[in-house]
Amino acid sequence: MPKGPGNKSCHNVRTDCTAPGLRQAVLDNLYYVSGNTPVTASAQDWYDAVAYCVRDRMLKAWNEGIERITKALDLRAVAYLSAEFLIGPQLGSNVLALGIAEPLREALATLGQDLDAIVDGEHEPGLGNGGLGRLAACYMDSMATLGVPAIGYGIHYEFGMFTQTIRDGWQVEMADKWLRQGFPWEIVQHEFAVEVGLGGSTETFLDAGGRLRVRWNPEKRILAVPHDIPVIGYGGTFCNVLRLWSAEAVDAFDFGSFSSGDYGKAVEEKILSETISKVLYPNDEPYQGKVLRLGQQYFFVSASLRDMLRVQQMLGKPLDTFHTTFAIQLNDTHPAVAVAELMRLLVDGHGMEWERAWAVTTKCFSYTNHTLLPEALEKWPVELFGGLLPRHLEIIYEINRRFLEEVRAAYPGDEGLAARLSLIDEASPRSVRMAHLAVVGSHAVNGVAALHTELLKTHVMQDFAALTPQKFCNVTNGVTPRRFLALCNPRLAACITSRIGPAWINRFEEEIGKLEAFADDPGFQAQWRGIKRENKAALSALAEKHLGVALNPDAVFDVQVKRVHEYKRQHLNILRVIALYSAIKRDPGAEFSPLAVLFGGKAAPGYFMAKRVIKLIHNVAQVINGDPDVGGRLTVAYIPNFNVRVGQVVYPAADISQQISLAGKEASGTGNMKFGINGAVTMGTLDGANVEMRQCVGEENFFLFGLTAPEVVEVKRNGYDPRAYAATDPVLGQALDMIASGAFSAGDREIFRPIVDNLLYQDEYMVLADFASYMHCQALVMEACRDTARFTRMSILNVARLGKFSSDRSIRDYCRDIWNITPELG
Ligand code: AZC
């Protein structure tokens, strides 16, 4: 185990990491922080007491981290700008990083408390939608573990991702009041609050030197208050900060209005201002052009850049070396307005010449694209944009004017090209293309998997790639092996450590391959299977408790957890389940190895089709689980409110991981990696990072099906007709008929008609085209699962060969190829 601060013998109640020292610290916190004794303390009081005790032990590294960034003149830090950070529960991962689980467990046991129960009781901050937000959190973990100085900048949403409840099979959204009980991990830094302007107009004036300058007079000002969350690296010695901004009124209370009896008006300003950071927009891929959303984006970006400039000035460094202090990563286009804001701050705020400011800006920024779906690329109507950010619109026009001048010089006469590359889409309504702003304002642009980057270069951003090929590069996503193996799967982690030692935890790519030597060892295999079975039993117990569904731990656990979206094709999965059900019904006596098919994931509240798919899955589950002919051999369950915490129970329990998006649609996927490193074998298409995972694990250890990305294009070009597939494949035809005829809706033929009609007449994501191949693959999976030794070997090799998919490797790639930073800890 790593040396945490606790291995030093020290008797300070805030730093001592021995069991007696931790016990005293918890008791002190209980008494002095929550005003309780062990007799009166509630579960929440115990949690807080333990959390503050753990936080204290992070503060040495934390303070050193802040000093590092604000004192070292020659240091380049990453500023990771992201509208989402899905950080997950904090207590367990911080205890792991500090290496104090054992003494803390012992200390709590002497107080009659169970560490695991306290860890399980945490309400996680759901400050992200899905993959993009969780990736940002994995990267924060890896940067701290590798010793890359970094600040994560984002939004302190009062309400995070909604809580999903299920009523009669339908998704019902509830507000996520994650702050209701307080959040012990954050430190509010009022002294670093900054004012952010919105709206208003611009004017020109001559400065003292006689130069024409522009001034923005915002109509409104909002206070951005930083909330700092420590992100400690594994080993407990290096700590970065996640700085999340909340919006407050500059003047929270208008005494004049109050005195004249207008109580509403007295607090109006407060209410309006706080709206900015009130709630996370719950749409993942398709964006919504809402003015509040642009307000949120600008709010956190402006506050963050001003925070960075404050550091630059504190260091006493000139502004034109700003890029040597910060490498600013734009996580998708959500923070792309930063390009215009930095130009405004340098040019308007500090009187820098445009060319110099532009050179600094483009050396600072780099941009990660996370999607190939055209509807997900943000575009803001010019009128809306200019109403909220009039000065930024002018700056974007000027950036565009200069940029198009270069384009026209390089490709004279090609006006079509200029129109395609322009930062402004001239189609009605005229709008600002945020992805174009991000590309033009950055020195590097990356996709998140090899296939995705290739498709970006050859399709979505073809013209930019031709113009500036040197900007484009790939950084395949990764996940942190700390949270997604060491923490969430302690049994497997201990088993791995017993064979290859503990170095895999922070040297996953280098070490985990050593496991391969044991892939055929019968003793090791038996141990491996035993652990998987225990993990499945743990998930079954949860399903029984919360859903009343009994899952057989001896069944194959086949899982699809992710946002519900048509391109991810949960409906393909449920069609397969229906086909398997029909096969059992046709011949109930035939042999059928037990299979549990599990789903989980949230749908955007306004996404009609996705919500209906959730309902369909529930209805199918009800029929199948209750059918005596099936006799429990096939079970279907929907795990509600999928989030990081639930994921930590689900990934370790899966035998089969469903990664079945239509090829060319999923940028990378990261759930695929989380399942894989917990020993699940992937059943998937050649999409996103699946392609590279398959290369690593070997094709014999991956269940492949479906069209490839070029084949998808080809079939579409020739005129894709989904009905032809339904007509010629009786298994598919029957599955669709069953849904249409009301077999899963008590005879109601209307409720699922939109799904069936959409599949038959449109099927944009080609579910029907891939169905037969999926069914064939299913048969191969079942056959492989029956051969336990073979399947266990596949499972072990999936873990052993996925070293590349550690987010540590991704961060090293960013450091080397994009940020030009050398990690301090390897
Ligand atoms: C996701 C992509 O869909 C997924 O393929 C990728 O693995 C992940 O980003 C991380 O790169 N995109 C989103 O989650 N997008 C939003 C807006 O949430």
PDB file of C-alpha atoms in Angstrom, residues 476-728:
ATOM      1  CA  THR A 476      -8.432   7.427 -27.001  1.00  0.00           C
ATOM      2  CA  ASN A 477     -10.472   7.709 -23.816  1.00  0.00           C
ATOM      3  CA  GLY A 478      -9.633   5.818 -20.661  1.00  0.00           C
ATOM      4  CA  VAL A 479     -11.115   5.180 -17.225  1.00  0.00           C
ATOM      5  CA  THR A 480      -9.499   5.272 -13.834  1.00  0.00           C
ATOM      6  CA  PRO A 481      -8.573   1.809 -12.540  1.00  0.00           C
ATOM      7  CA  ARG A 482      -8.730   3.210  -9.011  1.00  0.00           C
ATOM      8  CA  ARG A 483     -12.465   3.864  -8.884  1.00  0.00           C
ATOM      9  CA  PHE A 484     -13.502   1.361 -11.531  1.00  0.00           C
ATOM     10  CA  LEU A 485     -11.548  -1.630 -10.296  1.00  0.00           C
ATOM     11  CA  ALA A 486      -9.653  -1.122  -7.024  1.00  0.00           C
ATOM     12  CA  LEU A 487     -12.562   0.623  -5.287  1.00  0.00           C
ATOM     13  CA  CYS A 488     -15.629  -0.920  -6.884  1.00  0.00           C
ATOM     14  CA  ASN A 489     -14.421  -4.516  -7.046  1.00  0.00           C
ATOM     15  CA  PRO A 490     -12.384  -5.111  -3.887  1.00  0.00           C
ATOM     16  CA  ARG A 491     -12.578  -8.883  -4.212  1.00  0.00           C
ATOM     17  CA  LEU A 492     -11.166  -8.942  -7.711  1.00  0.00           C
ATOM     18  CA  ALA A 493      -8.634  -6.252  -6.810  1.00  0.00           C
ATOM     19  CA  ALA A 494      -7.320  -8.354  -3.916  1.00  0.00           C
ATOM     20  CA  CYS A 495      -7.174 -11.430  -6.118  1.00  0.00           C
ATOM     21  CA  ILE A 496      -5.197  -9.572  -8.792  1.00  0.00           C
ATOM     22  CA  THR A 497      -2.852  -8.102  -6.206  1.00  0.00           C
ATOM     23  CA  SER A 498      -2.251 -11.536  -4.724  1.00  0.00           C
ATOM     24  CA  ARG A 499      -0.813 -12.662  -8.063  1.00  0.00           C
ATOM     25  CA  ILE A 500       0.941  -9.625  -9.533  1.00  0.00           C
ATOM     26  CA  GLY A 501       1.378  -7.244  -6.608  1.00  0.00           C
ATOM     27  CA  PRO A 502      -0.334  -3.874  -6.077  1.00  0.00           C
ATOM     28  CA  ALA A 503       1.547  -1.790  -8.651  1.00  0.00           C
ATOM     29  CA  TRP A 504      -1.279  -2.197 -11.210  1.00  0.00           C
ATOM     30  CA  ILE A 505      -3.354   0.359  -9.294  1.00  0.00           C
ATOM     31  CA  ASN A 506      -1.311   3.296 -10.476  1.00  0.00           C
ATOM     32  CA  ARG A 507       0.652   1.578 -13.253  1.00  0.00           C
ATOM     33  CA  PHE A 508      -2.207  -0.236 -14.919  1.00  0.00           C
ATOM     34  CA  GLU A 509      -0.908  -0.148 -18.459  1.00  0.00           C
ATOM     35  CA  GLU A 510       2.493  -1.494 -17.455  1.00  0.00           C
ATOM     36  CA  GLU A 511       1.440  -4.062 -14.878  1.00  0.00           C
ATOM     37  CA  ILE A 512      -1.964  -5.583 -15.569  1.00  0.00           C
ATOM     38  CA  GLY A 513      -0.673  -7.693 -18.462  1.00  0.00           C
ATOM     39  CA  LYS A 514       1.151  -9.880 -15.960  1.00  0.00           C
ATOM     40  CA  LEU A 515      -2.201 -11.441 -15.180  1.00  0.00           C
ATOM     41  CA  GLU A 516      -2.164 -13.167 -18.534  1.00  0.00           C
ATOM     42  CA  ALA A 517       0.201 -15.798 -17.143  1.00  0.00           C
ATOM     43  CA  PHE A 518      -2.651 -17.099 -14.968  1.00  0.00           C
ATOM     44  CA  ALA A 519      -5.367 -17.228 -17.625  1.00  0.00           C
ATOM     45  CA  ASP A 520      -5.332 -21.023 -17.835  1.00  0.00           C
ATOM     46  CA  ASP A 521      -4.455 -21.801 -14.223  1.00  0.00           C
ATOM     47  CA  PRO A 522      -7.412 -23.876 -12.970  1.00  0.00           C
ATOM     48  CA  GLY A 523      -6.996 -22.686  -9.380  1.00  0.00           C
ATOM     49  CA  PHE A 524      -6.910 -19.070 -10.425  1.00  0.00           C
ATOM     50  CA  GLN A 525      -9.834 -19.597 -12.769  1.00  0.00           C
ATOM     51  CA  ALA A 526     -11.915 -21.094  -9.974  1.00  0.00           C
ATOM     52  CA  GLN A 527     -11.085 -18.147  -7.728  1.00  0.00           C
ATOM     53  CA  TRP A 528     -11.963 -15.736 -10.543  1.00  0.00           C
ATOM     54  CA  ARG A 529     -15.350 -17.368 -11.094  1.00  0.00           C
ATOM     55  CA  GLY A 530     -16.043 -17.407  -7.371  1.00  0.00           C
ATOM     56  CA  ILE A 531     -15.484 -13.668  -7.178  1.00  0.00           C
ATOM     57  CA  LYS A 532     -17.731 -12.986 -10.140  1.00  0.00           C
ATOM     58  CA  ARG A 533     -20.408 -15.083  -8.512  1.00  0.00           C
ATOM     59  CA  GLU A 534     -20.138 -13.150  -5.248  1.00  0.00           C
ATOM     60  CA  ASN A 535     -20.397  -9.868  -7.144  1.00  0.00           C
ATOM     61  CA  LYS A 536     -23.472 -11.156  -8.942  1.00  0.00           C
ATOM     62  CA  ALA A 537     -25.006 -12.231  -5.646  1.00  0.00           C
ATOM     63  CA  ALA A 538     -24.420  -8.719  -4.280  1.00  0.00           C
ATOM     64  CA  LEU A 539     -26.197  -7.190  -7.260  1.00  0.00           C
ATOM     65  CA  SER A 540     -29.004  -9.744  -6.964  1.00  0.00           C
ATOM     66  CA  ALA A 541     -29.515  -8.776  -3.347  1.00  0.00           C
ATOM     67  CA  LEU A 542     -29.879  -5.136  -4.392  1.00  0.00           C
ATOM     68  CA  ALA A 543     -32.273  -6.001  -7.211  1.00  0.00           C
ATOM     69  CA  GLU A 544     -34.345  -8.083  -4.832  1.00  0.00           C
ATOM     70  CA  LYS A 545     -34.459  -5.301  -2.259  1.00  0.00           C
ATOM     71  CA  HIS A 546     -35.228  -2.409  -4.612  1.00  0.00           C
ATOM     72  CA  LEU A 547     -37.062  -4.067  -7.491  1.00  0.00           C
ATOM     73  CA  GLY A 548     -38.428  -7.240  -6.032  1.00  0.00           C
ATOM     74  CA  VAL A 549     -36.837  -9.122  -8.927  1.00  0.00           C
ATOM     75  CA  ALA A 550     -34.958 -12.298  -8.120  1.00  0.00           C
ATOM     76  CA  LEU A 551     -31.822 -12.685 -10.212  1.00  0.00           C
ATOM     77  CA  ASN A 552     -30.155 -16.053 -10.240  1.00  0.00           C
ATOM     78  CA  PRO A 553     -26.422 -15.535  -9.524  1.00  0.00           C
ATOM     79  CA  ASP A 554     -25.717 -18.646 -11.570  1.00  0.00           C
ATOM     80  CA  ALA A 555     -27.252 -17.099 -14.663  1.00  0.00           C
ATOM     81  CA  VAL A 556     -25.142 -15.258 -17.210  1.00  0.00           C
ATOM     82  CA  PHE A 557     -25.415 -11.537 -16.373  1.00  0.00           C
ATOM     83  CA  ASP A 558     -25.762  -9.617 -19.596  1.00  0.00           C
ATOM     84  CA  VAL A 559     -25.808  -5.855 -19.035  1.00  0.00           C
ATOM     85  CA  GLN A 560     -26.444  -2.637 -20.925  1.00  0.00           C
ATOM     86  CA  VAL A 561     -26.099   0.486 -18.801  1.00  0.00           C
ATOM     87  CA  LYS A 562     -25.723   3.913 -20.412  1.00  0.00           C
ATOM     88  CA  ARG A 563     -27.872   6.875 -21.427  1.00  0.00           C
ATOM     89  CA  VAL A 564     -30.948   5.769 -23.314  1.00  0.00           C
ATOM     90  CA  HIS A 565     -30.649   6.961 -26.883  1.00  0.00           C
ATOM     91  CA  GLU A 566     -31.745   5.512 -30.178  1.00  0.00           C
ATOM     92  CA  TYR A 567     -28.198   5.400 -31.525  1.00  0.00           C
ATOM     93  CA  LYS A 568     -27.114   3.257 -28.558  1.00  0.00           C
ATOM     94  CA  ARG A 569     -29.903   0.857 -29.519  1.00  0.00           C
ATOM     95  CA  GLN A 570     -31.444  -0.390 -26.302  1.00  0.00           C
ATOM     96  CA  HIS A 571     -34.332  -1.362 -28.583  1.00  0.00           C
ATOM     97  CA  LEU A 572     -32.097  -3.752 -30.505  1.00  0.00           C
ATOM     98  CA  ASN A 573     -31.281  -5.397 -27.190  1.00  0.00           C
ATOM     99  CA  ILE A 574     -34.932  -5.761 -26.161  1.00  0.00           C
ATOM    100  CA  LEU A 575     -35.841  -7.158 -29.591  1.00  0.00           C
ATOM    101  CA  ARG A 576     -33.214  -9.841 -28.981  1.00  0.00           C
ATOM    102  CA  VAL A 577     -34.765 -10.576 -25.595  1.00  0.00           C
ATOM    103  CA  ILE A 578     -38.188 -10.904 -27.172  1.00  0.00           C
ATOM    104  CA  ALA A 579     -36.776 -13.280 -29.778  1.00  0.00           C
ATOM    105  CA  LEU A 580     -35.211 -15.443 -27.050  1.00  0.00           C
ATOM    106  CA  TYR A 581     -38.508 -15.428 -25.186  1.00  0.00           C
ATOM    107  CA  SER A 582     -40.360 -16.577 -28.290  1.00  0.00           C
ATOM    108  CA  ALA A 583     -37.881 -19.405 -28.722  1.00  0.00           C
ATOM    109  CA  ILE A 584     -38.564 -20.590 -25.164  1.00  0.00           C
ATOM    110  CA  LYS A 585     -42.307 -20.295 -25.714  1.00  0.00           C
ATOM    111  CA  ARG A 586     -42.117 -22.344 -28.895  1.00  0.00           C
ATOM    112  CA  ASP A 587     -40.301 -25.153 -27.124  1.00  0.00           C
ATOM    113  CA  PRO A 588     -40.413 -24.718 -23.347  1.00  0.00           C
ATOM    114  CA  GLY A 589     -38.713 -28.061 -22.803  1.00  0.00           C
ATOM    115  CA  ALA A 590     -35.606 -27.234 -24.836  1.00  0.00           C
ATOM    116  CA  GLU A 591     -32.385 -26.544 -23.027  1.00  0.00           C
ATOM    117  CA  PHE A 592     -31.792 -22.879 -22.285  1.00  0.00           C
ATOM    118  CA  SER A 593     -28.902 -21.717 -20.102  1.00  0.00           C
ATOM    119  CA  PRO A 594     -30.072 -19.191 -17.516  1.00  0.00           C
ATOM    120  CA  LEU A 595     -29.651 -15.606 -18.658  1.00  0.00           C
ATOM    121  CA  ALA A 596     -30.326 -12.361 -16.808  1.00  0.00           C
ATOM    122  CA  VAL A 597     -30.576  -9.321 -19.051  1.00  0.00           C
ATOM    123  CA  LEU A 598     -30.107  -6.066 -17.175  1.00  0.00           C
ATOM    124  CA  PHE A 599     -30.662  -2.526 -18.333  1.00  0.00           C
ATOM    125  CA  GLY A 600     -30.054   0.829 -16.730  1.00  0.00           C
ATOM    126  CA  GLY A 601     -29.868   4.443 -17.817  1.00  0.00           C
ATOM    127  CA  LYS A 602     -31.683   7.745 -17.950  1.00  0.00           C
ATOM    128  CA  ALA A 603     -33.453   9.297 -20.915  1.00  0.00           C
ATOM    129  CA  ALA A 604     -33.522  13.055 -21.513  1.00  0.00           C
ATOM    130  CA  PRO A 605     -36.868  14.227 -20.087  1.00  0.00           C
ATOM    131  CA  GLY A 606     -38.023  15.526 -23.470  1.00  0.00           C
ATOM    132  CA  TYR A 607     -36.890  12.520 -25.498  1.00  0.00           C
ATOM    133  CA  PHE A 608     -40.147  10.837 -26.478  1.00  0.00           C
ATOM    134  CA  MET A 609     -38.761   7.731 -28.137  1.00  0.00           C
ATOM    135  CA  ALA A 610     -36.169   6.985 -25.461  1.00  0.00           C
ATOM    136  CA  LYS A 611     -38.777   7.192 -22.722  1.00  0.00           C
ATOM    137  CA  ARG A 612     -41.020   4.848 -24.618  1.00  0.00           C
ATOM    138  CA  VAL A 613     -38.188   2.363 -24.982  1.00  0.00           C
ATOM    139  CA  ILE A 614     -37.804   2.386 -21.184  1.00  0.00           C
ATOM    140  CA  LYS A 615     -41.491   1.623 -20.870  1.00  0.00           C
ATOM    141  CA  LEU A 616     -41.215  -1.187 -23.412  1.00  0.00           C
ATOM    142  CA  ILE A 617     -38.337  -2.787 -21.526  1.00  0.00           C
ATOM    143  CA  HIS A 618     -40.346  -2.694 -18.313  1.00  0.00           C
ATOM    144  CA  ASN A 619     -43.381  -4.231 -19.940  1.00  0.00           C
ATOM    145  CA  VAL A 620     -41.356  -6.975 -21.584  1.00  0.00           C
ATOM    146  CA  ALA A 621     -39.689  -7.656 -18.227  1.00  0.00           C
ATOM    147  CA  GLN A 622     -43.037  -7.991 -16.530  1.00  0.00           C
ATOM    148  CA  VAL A 623     -44.328 -10.532 -19.026  1.00  0.00           C
ATOM    149  CA  ILE A 624     -41.164 -12.627 -19.193  1.00  0.00           C
ATOM    150  CA  ASN A 625     -40.417 -12.620 -15.466  1.00  0.00           C
ATOM    151  CA  GLY A 626     -43.961 -13.705 -14.714  1.00  0.00           C
ATOM    152  CA  ASP A 627     -44.245 -16.455 -17.309  1.00  0.00           C
ATOM    153  CA  PRO A 628     -44.124 -19.959 -15.772  1.00  0.00           C
ATOM    154  CA  ASP A 629     -42.943 -21.431 -19.102  1.00  0.00           C
ATOM    155  CA  VAL A 630     -39.785 -19.414 -18.710  1.00  0.00           C
ATOM    156  CA  GLY A 631     -39.333 -20.563 -15.156  1.00  0.00           C
ATOM    157  CA  GLY A 632     -36.663 -18.018 -14.304  1.00  0.00           C
ATOM    158  CA  ARG A 633     -34.328 -19.142 -17.090  1.00  0.00           C
ATOM    159  CA  LEU A 634     -34.612 -15.697 -18.685  1.00  0.00           C
ATOM    160  CA  THR A 635     -34.991 -12.656 -16.442  1.00  0.00           C
ATOM    161  CA  VAL A 636     -35.106  -9.013 -17.385  1.00  0.00           C
ATOM    162  CA  ALA A 637     -34.549  -6.126 -14.997  1.00  0.00           C
ATOM    163  CA  TYR A 638     -34.259  -2.363 -15.279  1.00  0.00           C
ATOM    164  CA  ILE A 639     -31.995  -0.862 -12.643  1.00  0.00           C
ATOM    165  CA  PRO A 640     -33.386   2.586 -11.874  1.00  0.00           C
ATOM    166  CA  ASN A 641     -31.418   5.804 -11.439  1.00  0.00           C
ATOM    167  CA  PHE A 642     -28.174   4.610 -12.933  1.00  0.00           C
ATOM    168  CA  ASN A 643     -25.337   6.787 -11.664  1.00  0.00           C
ATOM    169  CA  VAL A 644     -21.705   6.376 -10.636  1.00  0.00           C
ATOM    170  CA  ARG A 645     -22.602   4.675  -7.377  1.00  0.00           C
ATOM    171  CA  VAL A 646     -24.897   2.143  -9.037  1.00  0.00           C
ATOM    172  CA  GLY A 647     -22.285   1.607 -11.733  1.00  0.00           C
ATOM    173  CA  GLN A 648     -19.786   0.615  -9.087  1.00  0.00           C
ATOM    174  CA  VAL A 649     -22.034  -2.315  -8.158  1.00  0.00           C
ATOM    175  CA  VAL A 650     -23.063  -3.212 -11.708  1.00  0.00           C
ATOM    176  CA  TYR A 651     -19.720  -3.319 -13.574  1.00  0.00           C
ATOM    177  CA  PRO A 652     -18.173  -5.978 -11.291  1.00  0.00           C
ATOM    178  CA  ALA A 653     -21.228  -8.243 -11.662  1.00  0.00           C
ATOM    179  CA  ALA A 654     -21.413  -8.443 -15.461  1.00  0.00           C
ATOM    180  CA  ASP A 655     -20.412 -11.401 -17.581  1.00  0.00           C
ATOM    181  CA  ILE A 656     -21.414  -9.814 -20.864  1.00  0.00           C
ATOM    182  CA  SER A 657     -21.190  -6.119 -21.691  1.00  0.00           C
ATOM    183  CA  GLN A 658     -23.541  -4.805 -24.371  1.00  0.00           C
ATOM    184  CA  GLN A 659     -21.878  -2.142 -26.584  1.00  0.00           C
ATOM    185  CA  ILE A 660     -24.173  -2.226 -29.558  1.00  0.00           C
ATOM    186  CA  SER A 661     -24.368   1.282 -31.038  1.00  0.00           C
ATOM    187  CA  LEU A 662     -24.623   1.643 -34.789  1.00  0.00           C
ATOM    188  CA  ALA A 663     -21.071   1.771 -36.147  1.00  0.00           C
ATOM    189  CA  GLY A 664     -19.953   5.342 -36.669  1.00  0.00           C
ATOM    190  CA  LYS A 665     -22.234   6.864 -34.042  1.00  0.00           C
ATOM    191  CA  GLU A 666     -20.644   6.327 -30.614  1.00  0.00           C
ATOM    192  CA  ALA A 667     -17.581   8.522 -30.342  1.00  0.00           C
ATOM    193  CA  SER A 668     -15.805   6.219 -27.923  1.00  0.00           C
ATOM    194  CA  GLY A 669     -17.818   4.825 -25.066  1.00  0.00           C
ATOM    195  CA  THR A 670     -16.192   4.400 -21.672  1.00  0.00           C
ATOM    196  CA  GLY A 671     -18.693   1.988 -20.106  1.00  0.00           C
ATOM    197  CA  ASN A 672     -17.210  -0.614 -22.459  1.00  0.00           C
ATOM    198  CA  MET A 673     -13.853  -0.121 -20.674  1.00  0.00           C
ATOM    199  CA  LYS A 674     -15.341  -0.162 -17.154  1.00  0.00           C
ATOM    200  CA  PHE A 675     -17.013  -3.503 -17.866  1.00  0.00           C
ATOM    201  CA  GLY A 676     -13.937  -4.889 -19.573  1.00  0.00           C
ATOM    202  CA  ILE A 677     -11.506  -4.225 -16.733  1.00  0.00           C
ATOM    203  CA  ASN A 678     -13.961  -5.968 -14.392  1.00  0.00           C
ATOM    204  CA  GLY A 679     -13.855  -9.096 -16.512  1.00  0.00           C
ATOM    205  CA  ALA A 680     -16.963  -8.741 -18.666  1.00  0.00           C
ATOM    206  CA  VAL A 681     -16.657  -9.866 -22.264  1.00  0.00           C
ATOM    207  CA  THR A 682     -17.976  -7.378 -24.797  1.00  0.00           C
ATOM    208  CA  MET A 683     -20.713  -8.123 -27.260  1.00  0.00           C
ATOM    209  CA  GLY A 684     -20.429  -5.213 -29.612  1.00  0.00           C
ATOM    210  CA  THR A 685     -20.193  -3.520 -32.949  1.00  0.00           C
ATOM    211  CA  LEU A 686     -17.079  -2.038 -34.504  1.00  0.00           C
ATOM    212  CA  ASP A 687     -17.803   1.380 -33.075  1.00  0.00           C
ATOM    213  CA  GLY A 688     -15.916   3.896 -30.947  1.00  0.00           C
ATOM    214  CA  ALA A 689     -13.268   2.416 -28.701  1.00  0.00           C
ATOM    215  CA  ASN A 690     -14.723  -1.086 -29.152  1.00  0.00           C
ATOM    216  CA  VAL A 691     -12.492  -1.306 -32.214  1.00  0.00           C
ATOM    217  CA  GLU A 692      -9.317  -0.776 -30.211  1.00  0.00           C
ATOM    218  CA  MET A 693     -10.516  -2.903 -27.303  1.00  0.00           C
ATOM    219  CA  ARG A 694     -11.056  -5.800 -29.674  1.00  0.00           C
ATOM    220  CA  GLN A 695      -7.580  -5.345 -31.113  1.00  0.00           C
ATOM    221  CA  CYS A 696      -6.152  -5.495 -27.603  1.00  0.00           C
ATOM    222  CA  VAL A 697      -8.102  -8.449 -26.211  1.00  0.00           C
ATOM    223  CA  GLY A 698      -7.936 -10.435 -29.438  1.00  0.00           C
ATOM    224  CA  GLU A 699     -10.859 -11.141 -31.731  1.00  0.00           C
ATOM    225  CA  GLU A 700     -11.451 -14.542 -30.135  1.00  0.00           C
ATOM    226  CA  ASN A 701     -12.184 -12.780 -26.844  1.00  0.00           C
ATOM    227  CA  PHE A 702     -14.733 -10.320 -28.197  1.00  0.00           C
ATOM    228  CA  PHE A 703     -18.190 -11.038 -29.601  1.00  0.00           C
ATOM    229  CA  LEU A 704     -18.454  -8.986 -32.738  1.00  0.00           C
ATOM    230  CA  PHE A 705     -21.540  -8.399 -34.838  1.00  0.00           C
ATOM    231  CA  GLY A 706     -23.097  -5.856 -37.128  1.00  0.00           C
ATOM    232  CA  LEU A 707     -22.266  -3.585 -40.004  1.00  0.00           C
ATOM    233  CA  THR A 708     -19.005  -1.654 -40.047  1.00  0.00           C
ATOM    234  CA  ALA A 709     -19.004   2.135 -40.405  1.00  0.00           C
ATOM    235  CA  PRO A 710     -18.211   2.038 -44.153  1.00  0.00           C
ATOM    236  CA  GLU A 711     -20.913  -0.629 -44.641  1.00  0.00           C
ATOM    237  CA  VAL A 712     -23.437   1.589 -42.875  1.00  0.00           C
ATOM    238  CA  VAL A 713     -22.672   4.348 -45.359  1.00  0.00           C
ATOM    239  CA  GLU A 714     -22.872   1.919 -48.245  1.00  0.00           C
ATOM    240  CA  VAL A 715     -26.232   0.408 -47.222  1.00  0.00           C
ATOM    241  CA  LYS A 716     -27.686   3.886 -46.698  1.00  0.00           C
ATOM    242  CA  ARG A 717     -26.398   5.053 -50.047  1.00  0.00           C
ATOM    243  CA  ASN A 718     -28.149   2.170 -51.752  1.00  0.00           C
ATOM    244  CA  GLY A 719     -31.440   3.062 -50.103  1.00  0.00           C
ATOM    245  CA  TYR A 720     -31.941   1.345 -46.762  1.00  0.00           C
ATOM    246  CA  ASP A 721     -35.326  -0.352 -46.490  1.00  0.00           C
ATOM    247  CA  PRO A 722     -35.913  -1.709 -42.966  1.00  0.00           C
ATOM    248  CA  ARG A 723     -39.167  -3.425 -43.988  1.00  0.00           C
ATOM    249  CA  ALA A 724     -37.234  -5.759 -46.276  1.00  0.00           C
ATOM    250  CA  TYR A 725     -35.387  -7.114 -43.223  1.00  0.00           C
ATOM    251  CA  ALA A 726     -38.599  -7.587 -41.250  1.00  0.00           C
ATOM    252  CA  ALA A 727     -40.202  -9.360 -44.180  1.00  0.00           C
ATOM    253  CA  THR A 728     -37.376 -11.816 -44.783  1.00  0.00           C
TER     254      THR A 728
END
